[in-house]
Amino acid sequence: MNLIGKILVGVIFVMSIVFMTLGVVLYSTQKDWKDKYNKVNEEKGLIASQNSKIQEESAKLKDEYQRLDDELKENQAKFNDEIAKLAEENNNLNTQVGLFSQENDNKTKVLESTQKNMADLRSELLDTRAKLATAQSDLHTQFAAMVAATDTARELALALATLKSTSDVLNRDLADSRYLLTQLGYGDLAPAVYDAHLRDVPPRVAGTITDVRPNGMLEINIGRDDGLLQGHKLHVYRDNQGVQSYLGRIEIIDVKPGKSVAKIMPEYRTGTILRNDNVTAYVSQVTASL
């Protein structure tokens, strides 16, 4: 094959590619126009459907407008009738007002006479009120004094009852202590002997833990009035439906008349001490096996 033949073959090959490309482009263009045509027809169908719905809604609105217009005319007629009735009633009321005005003039004269009498009565009433206010002030002062005296008497009576109860408890504890000391062979001890030998011995008391503080301190519901002193040591146990469990010992570090603050003695601790657990001076008061 000579050079011209090769050139012609190359030209033919290039032209074939060009014509194939034009064919593909033409096919794609025809397909896109067909899709657009179908889409336009679909949109026309939707528009026609929407126009039909709009016409139906328009017809309904026209019917509703006609109905409302008829109701408006009917209500207007009723309103005119009501206005005519009200006008007639207004005329009747004007007539009655005239009669009432004449009657009011007569009553005004009677009222003026009554007001004069009321002025005299008001003056007399003010004098009576002044006297009554003075009497009420005196009565209030006397009542306040009586209430204060009653409150004071009640407080004194309550304090006396409390003191009597405390005295009875102290006397009973003193008798028990003297009996115990006598049984132990001490007899009546002098204060110095008591401080030297028995100050650290707590009285036979029992109470309940009322609070467990975050710092490990405990608060119990017995105190100085029960004979407790700072340094006394108590036992802690828990009573669970008659089954008693020993939990450890606590030491009193602050005493108030009706309560005390204590710390847990870790060397004797055998369980977790909680609120409402029981405290006692002697372990023999714990009936369960320790």
Short mmCIF file of N, CA and C in Angstrom, two decimals, residues 45-156:
data_model
loop_
_atom_site.label_atom_id
_atom_site.label_comp_id
_atom_site.label_asym_id
_atom_site.label_seq_id
_atom_site.Cartn_x
_atom_site.Cartn_y
_atom_site.Cartn_z
N GLY A 45 -51.53 17.84 32.10
CA GLY A 45 -52.60 17.05 32.72
C GLY A 45 -52.83 17.48 34.16
N LEU A 46 -51.72 17.74 34.90
CA LEU A 46 -51.84 18.19 36.30
C LEU A 46 -52.51 19.54 36.37
N ILE A 47 -52.11 20.44 35.44
CA ILE A 47 -52.71 21.78 35.44
C ILE A 47 -54.20 21.69 35.15
N ALA A 48 -54.57 20.80 34.18
CA ALA A 48 -55.99 20.64 33.86
C ALA A 48 -56.76 20.10 35.06
N SER A 49 -56.13 19.14 35.81
CA SER A 49 -56.79 18.59 37.00
C SER A 49 -56.95 19.66 38.07
N GLN A 50 -55.88 20.48 38.25
CA GLN A 50 -55.96 21.56 39.24
C GLN A 50 -57.02 22.59 38.84
N ASN A 51 -57.12 22.90 37.53
CA ASN A 51 -58.15 23.85 37.07
C ASN A 51 -59.54 23.31 37.37
N SER A 52 -59.69 22.01 37.20
CA SER A 52 -61.00 21.40 37.49
C SER A 52 -61.35 21.54 38.97
N LYS A 53 -60.34 21.28 39.83
CA LYS A 53 -60.58 21.42 41.27
C LYS A 53 -60.87 22.86 41.64
N ILE A 54 -60.13 23.79 41.01
CA ILE A 54 -60.36 25.22 41.30
C ILE A 54 -61.77 25.62 40.90
N GLN A 55 -62.24 25.12 39.78
CA GLN A 55 -63.61 25.45 39.35
C GLN A 55 -64.64 24.89 40.33
N GLU A 56 -64.37 23.64 40.82
CA GLU A 56 -65.30 23.07 41.80
C GLU A 56 -65.32 23.91 43.08
N GLU A 57 -64.11 24.33 43.56
CA GLU A 57 -64.05 25.15 44.76
C GLU A 57 -64.73 26.49 44.53
N SER A 58 -64.56 27.05 43.34
CA SER A 58 -65.21 28.32 43.03
C SER A 58 -66.73 28.19 43.08
N ALA A 59 -67.24 27.06 42.55
CA ALA A 59 -68.69 26.84 42.59
C ALA A 59 -69.17 26.72 44.03
N LYS A 60 -68.40 26.00 44.86
CA LYS A 60 -68.78 25.88 46.27
C LYS A 60 -68.77 27.22 46.96
N LEU A 61 -67.73 28.04 46.66
CA LEU A 61 -67.66 29.36 47.29
C LEU A 61 -68.82 30.25 46.87
N LYS A 62 -69.23 30.14 45.60
CA LYS A 62 -70.38 30.93 45.14
C LYS A 62 -71.65 30.52 45.88
N ASP A 63 -71.82 29.19 46.06
CA ASP A 63 -73.00 28.71 46.81
C ASP A 63 -72.95 29.21 48.24
N GLU A 64 -71.75 29.15 48.85
CA GLU A 64 -71.62 29.60 50.25
C GLU A 64 -71.90 31.10 50.36
N TYR A 65 -71.39 31.86 49.36
CA TYR A 65 -71.64 33.31 49.37
C TYR A 65 -73.13 33.62 49.27
N GLN A 66 -73.82 32.85 48.41
CA GLN A 66 -75.27 33.07 48.25
C GLN A 66 -76.01 32.74 49.54
N ARG A 67 -75.57 31.66 50.22
CA ARG A 67 -76.22 31.28 51.47
C ARG A 67 -76.02 32.35 52.55
N LEU A 68 -74.77 32.83 52.63
CA LEU A 68 -74.48 33.87 53.63
C LEU A 68 -75.22 35.16 53.33
N ASP A 69 -75.37 35.48 52.02
CA ASP A 69 -76.11 36.68 51.65
C ASP A 69 -77.58 36.56 52.06
N ASP A 70 -78.16 35.36 51.87
CA ASP A 70 -79.56 35.13 52.27
C ASP A 70 -79.70 35.26 53.79
N GLU A 71 -78.71 34.67 54.53
CA GLU A 71 -78.77 34.78 55.99
C GLU A 71 -78.65 36.22 56.44
N LEU A 72 -77.78 36.98 55.76
CA LEU A 72 -77.60 38.40 56.11
C LEU A 72 -78.90 39.18 55.92
N LYS A 73 -79.57 38.92 54.79
CA LYS A 73 -80.84 39.62 54.55
C LYS A 73 -81.87 39.25 55.59
N GLU A 74 -81.90 37.95 55.95
CA GLU A 74 -82.87 37.50 56.96
C GLU A 74 -82.57 38.14 58.31
N ASN A 75 -81.29 38.18 58.67
CA ASN A 75 -80.92 38.79 59.95
C ASN A 75 -81.18 40.29 59.96
N GLN A 76 -80.99 40.93 58.78
CA GLN A 76 -81.27 42.36 58.69
C GLN A 76 -82.74 42.65 58.94
N ALA A 77 -83.59 41.75 58.39
CA ALA A 77 -85.04 41.94 58.61
C ALA A 77 -85.38 41.77 60.08
N LYS A 78 -84.79 40.75 60.71
CA LYS A 78 -85.04 40.54 62.14
C LYS A 78 -84.53 41.73 62.95
N PHE A 79 -83.35 42.25 62.55
CA PHE A 79 -82.79 43.38 63.27
C PHE A 79 -83.70 44.60 63.18
N ASN A 80 -84.28 44.83 62.01
CA ASN A 80 -85.22 45.96 61.85
C ASN A 80 -86.45 45.78 62.75
N ASP A 81 -86.93 44.53 62.83
CA ASP A 81 -88.07 44.27 63.72
C ASP A 81 -87.71 44.56 65.17
N GLU A 82 -86.51 44.14 65.56
CA GLU A 82 -86.08 44.37 66.93
C GLU A 82 -85.95 45.86 67.21
N ILE A 83 -85.44 46.62 66.24
CA ILE A 83 -85.31 48.07 66.43
C ILE A 83 -86.68 48.70 66.64
N ALA A 84 -87.68 48.25 65.86
CA ALA A 84 -89.04 48.80 66.02
C ALA A 84 -89.58 48.50 67.41
N LYS A 85 -89.34 47.24 67.91
CA LYS A 85 -89.80 46.88 69.25
C LYS A 85 -89.09 47.71 70.30
N LEU A 86 -87.78 47.91 70.13
CA LEU A 86 -87.03 48.70 71.10
C LEU A 86 -87.49 50.15 71.12
N ALA A 87 -87.83 50.68 69.94
CA ALA A 87 -88.34 52.06 69.89
C ALA A 87 -89.65 52.17 70.66
N GLU A 88 -90.51 51.16 70.50
CA GLU A 88 -91.78 51.18 71.23
C GLU A 88 -91.54 51.06 72.73
N GLU A 89 -90.62 50.18 73.13
CA GLU A 89 -90.30 50.05 74.54
C GLU A 89 -89.68 51.33 75.07
N ASN A 90 -88.88 52.02 74.25
CA ASN A 90 -88.26 53.27 74.69
C ASN A 90 -89.32 54.33 74.99
N ASN A 91 -90.36 54.36 74.15
CA ASN A 91 -91.44 55.31 74.41
C ASN A 91 -92.13 55.01 75.73
N ASN A 92 -92.34 53.70 75.98
CA ASN A 92 -92.97 53.32 77.24
C ASN A 92 -92.10 53.69 78.43
N LEU A 93 -90.76 53.48 78.25
CA LEU A 93 -89.84 53.82 79.33
C LEU A 93 -89.82 55.33 79.59
N ASN A 94 -89.90 56.13 78.54
CA ASN A 94 -89.94 57.59 78.74
C ASN A 94 -91.16 58.00 79.55
N THR A 95 -92.27 57.32 79.25
CA THR A 95 -93.48 57.62 80.03
C THR A 95 -93.30 57.26 81.49
N GLN A 96 -92.70 56.07 81.73
CA GLN A 96 -92.46 55.64 83.11
C GLN A 96 -91.47 56.56 83.81
N VAL A 97 -90.44 57.05 83.06
CA VAL A 97 -89.47 57.97 83.65
C VAL A 97 -90.13 59.23 84.13
N GLY A 98 -91.09 59.72 83.35
CA GLY A 98 -91.83 60.92 83.78
C GLY A 98 -92.55 60.67 85.09
N LEU A 99 -93.20 59.50 85.18
CA LEU A 99 -93.91 59.17 86.43
C LEU A 99 -92.93 59.01 87.59
N PHE A 100 -91.79 58.34 87.32
CA PHE A 100 -90.80 58.17 88.37
C PHE A 100 -90.20 59.49 88.80
N SER A 101 -90.04 60.43 87.88
CA SER A 101 -89.48 61.74 88.21
C SER A 101 -90.40 62.49 89.17
N GLN A 102 -91.70 62.41 88.88
CA GLN A 102 -92.65 63.08 89.79
C GLN A 102 -92.62 62.41 91.17
N GLU A 103 -92.57 61.07 91.16
CA GLU A 103 -92.52 60.36 92.44
C GLU A 103 -91.22 60.65 93.16
N ASN A 104 -90.11 60.80 92.40
CA ASN A 104 -88.82 61.10 93.00
C ASN A 104 -88.81 62.45 93.69
N ASP A 105 -89.50 63.44 93.11
CA ASP A 105 -89.58 64.75 93.75
C ASP A 105 -90.24 64.64 95.12
N ASN A 106 -91.30 63.83 95.16
CA ASN A 106 -91.98 63.66 96.45
C ASN A 106 -91.07 62.95 97.46
N LYS A 107 -90.33 61.94 96.96
CA LYS A 107 -89.45 61.21 97.86
C LYS A 107 -88.26 62.06 98.30
N THR A 108 -87.85 63.01 97.43
CA THR A 108 -86.73 63.88 97.79
C THR A 108 -87.07 64.71 99.01
N LYS A 109 -88.27 65.21 99.03
CA LYS A 109 -88.70 66.00 100.19
C LYS A 109 -88.68 65.15 101.46
N VAL A 110 -89.18 63.89 101.32
CA VAL A 110 -89.16 63.00 102.49
C VAL A 110 -87.72 62.69 102.88
N LEU A 111 -86.81 62.53 101.88
CA LEU A 111 -85.42 62.21 102.14
C LEU A 111 -84.72 63.34 102.87
N GLU A 112 -85.02 64.58 102.48
CA GLU A 112 -84.38 65.72 103.15
C GLU A 112 -84.74 65.73 104.63
N SER A 113 -86.00 65.43 104.91
CA SER A 113 -86.42 65.38 106.31
C SER A 113 -85.72 64.23 107.03
N THR A 114 -85.58 63.08 106.33
CA THR A 114 -84.92 61.93 106.94
C THR A 114 -83.45 62.19 107.17
N GLN A 115 -82.79 62.89 106.23
CA GLN A 115 -81.38 63.21 106.38
C GLN A 115 -81.12 64.09 107.60
N LYS A 116 -82.04 65.01 107.86
CA LYS A 116 -81.87 65.87 109.04
C LYS A 116 -81.91 65.02 110.32
N ASN A 117 -82.88 64.09 110.32
CA ASN A 117 -82.96 63.21 111.49
C ASN A 117 -81.72 62.32 111.61
N MET A 118 -81.19 61.86 110.44
CA MET A 118 -80.01 61.00 110.45
C MET A 118 -78.78 61.76 110.92
N ALA A 119 -78.69 63.07 110.60
CA ALA A 119 -77.56 63.88 111.06
C ALA A 119 -77.54 63.94 112.58
N ASP A 120 -78.71 64.10 113.17
CA ASP A 120 -78.77 64.13 114.63
C ASP A 120 -78.37 62.77 115.21
N LEU A 121 -78.88 61.69 114.56
CA LEU A 121 -78.53 60.35 115.04
C LEU A 121 -77.04 60.06 114.85
N ARG A 122 -76.43 60.56 113.74
CA ARG A 122 -75.01 60.33 113.49
C ARG A 122 -74.16 60.97 114.57
N SER A 123 -74.54 62.20 114.96
CA SER A 123 -73.79 62.87 116.01
C SER A 123 -73.85 62.08 117.31
N GLU A 124 -75.03 61.56 117.62
CA GLU A 124 -75.17 60.75 118.82
C GLU A 124 -74.38 59.45 118.69
N LEU A 125 -74.36 58.86 117.48
CA LEU A 125 -73.62 57.61 117.26
C LEU A 125 -72.12 57.81 117.41
N LEU A 126 -71.60 58.96 116.93
CA LEU A 126 -70.17 59.23 117.06
C LEU A 126 -69.76 59.32 118.52
N ASP A 127 -70.59 59.94 119.33
CA ASP A 127 -70.29 60.02 120.76
C ASP A 127 -70.26 58.61 121.37
N THR A 128 -71.26 57.81 120.97
CA THR A 128 -71.32 56.44 121.50
C THR A 128 -70.11 55.63 121.06
N ARG A 129 -69.68 55.80 119.79
CA ARG A 129 -68.51 55.08 119.28
C ARG A 129 -67.25 55.45 120.04
N ALA A 130 -67.11 56.75 120.35
CA ALA A 130 -65.94 57.19 121.09
C ALA A 130 -65.88 56.53 122.46
N LYS A 131 -67.03 56.47 123.11
CA LYS A 131 -67.08 55.81 124.42
C LYS A 131 -66.78 54.32 124.29
N LEU A 132 -67.35 53.69 123.22
CA LEU A 132 -67.12 52.26 123.00
C LEU A 132 -65.66 51.97 122.69
N ALA A 133 -65.01 52.83 121.88
CA ALA A 133 -63.60 52.64 121.56
C ALA A 133 -62.74 52.69 122.81
N THR A 134 -63.05 53.63 123.70
CA THR A 134 -62.31 53.72 124.96
C THR A 134 -62.48 52.46 125.78
N ALA A 135 -63.75 51.99 125.84
CA ALA A 135 -64.02 50.77 126.61
C ALA A 135 -63.31 49.57 125.98
N GLN A 136 -63.31 49.46 124.61
CA GLN A 136 -62.64 48.35 123.95
C GLN A 136 -61.13 48.39 124.17
N SER A 137 -60.55 49.62 124.16
CA SER A 137 -59.11 49.74 124.40
C SER A 137 -58.76 49.24 125.79
N ASP A 138 -59.58 49.64 126.78
CA ASP A 138 -59.33 49.17 128.14
C ASP A 138 -59.48 47.65 128.22
N LEU A 139 -60.52 47.12 127.54
CA LEU A 139 -60.75 45.68 127.56
C LEU A 139 -59.59 44.93 126.89
N HIS A 140 -59.09 45.48 125.76
CA HIS A 140 -57.98 44.84 125.05
C HIS A 140 -56.73 44.81 125.93
N THR A 141 -56.48 45.93 126.62
CA THR A 141 -55.31 45.97 127.51
C THR A 141 -55.42 44.93 128.60
N GLN A 142 -56.62 44.84 129.19
CA GLN A 142 -56.82 43.85 130.24
C GLN A 142 -56.71 42.43 129.70
N PHE A 143 -57.26 42.21 128.48
CA PHE A 143 -57.20 40.87 127.89
C PHE A 143 -55.76 40.48 127.58
N ALA A 144 -54.97 41.45 127.02
CA ALA A 144 -53.57 41.16 126.73
C ALA A 144 -52.82 40.82 127.99
N ALA A 145 -53.10 41.57 129.07
CA ALA A 145 -52.43 41.28 130.34
C ALA A 145 -52.82 39.89 130.85
N MET A 146 -54.12 39.55 130.66
CA MET A 146 -54.58 38.24 131.12
C MET A 146 -53.93 37.12 130.30
N VAL A 147 -53.82 37.33 128.96
CA VAL A 147 -53.19 36.33 128.11
C VAL A 147 -51.73 36.14 128.49
N ALA A 148 -51.03 37.29 128.72
CA ALA A 148 -49.63 37.20 129.11
C ALA A 148 -49.48 36.46 130.43
N ALA A 149 -50.37 36.78 131.37
CA ALA A 149 -50.31 36.08 132.66
C ALA A 149 -50.60 34.59 132.50
N THR A 150 -51.58 34.27 131.61
CA THR A 150 -51.91 32.86 131.38
C THR A 150 -50.73 32.12 130.75
N ASP A 151 -50.10 32.76 129.74
CA ASP A 151 -48.93 32.13 129.11
C ASP A 151 -47.82 31.92 130.12
N THR A 152 -47.59 32.94 130.96
CA THR A 152 -46.53 32.81 131.97
C THR A 152 -46.85 31.68 132.94
N ALA A 153 -48.14 31.61 133.33
CA ALA A 153 -48.55 30.54 134.25
C ALA A 153 -48.35 29.17 133.61
N ARG A 154 -48.71 29.06 132.31
CA ARG A 154 -48.52 27.78 131.63
C ARG A 154 -47.05 27.41 131.53
N GLU A 155 -46.21 28.40 131.18
CA GLU A 155 -44.78 28.13 131.09
C GLU A 155 -44.22 27.70 132.44
N LEU A 156 -44.65 28.40 133.50
CA LEU A 156 -44.17 28.04 134.82
C LEU A 156 -44.64 26.65 135.22
#
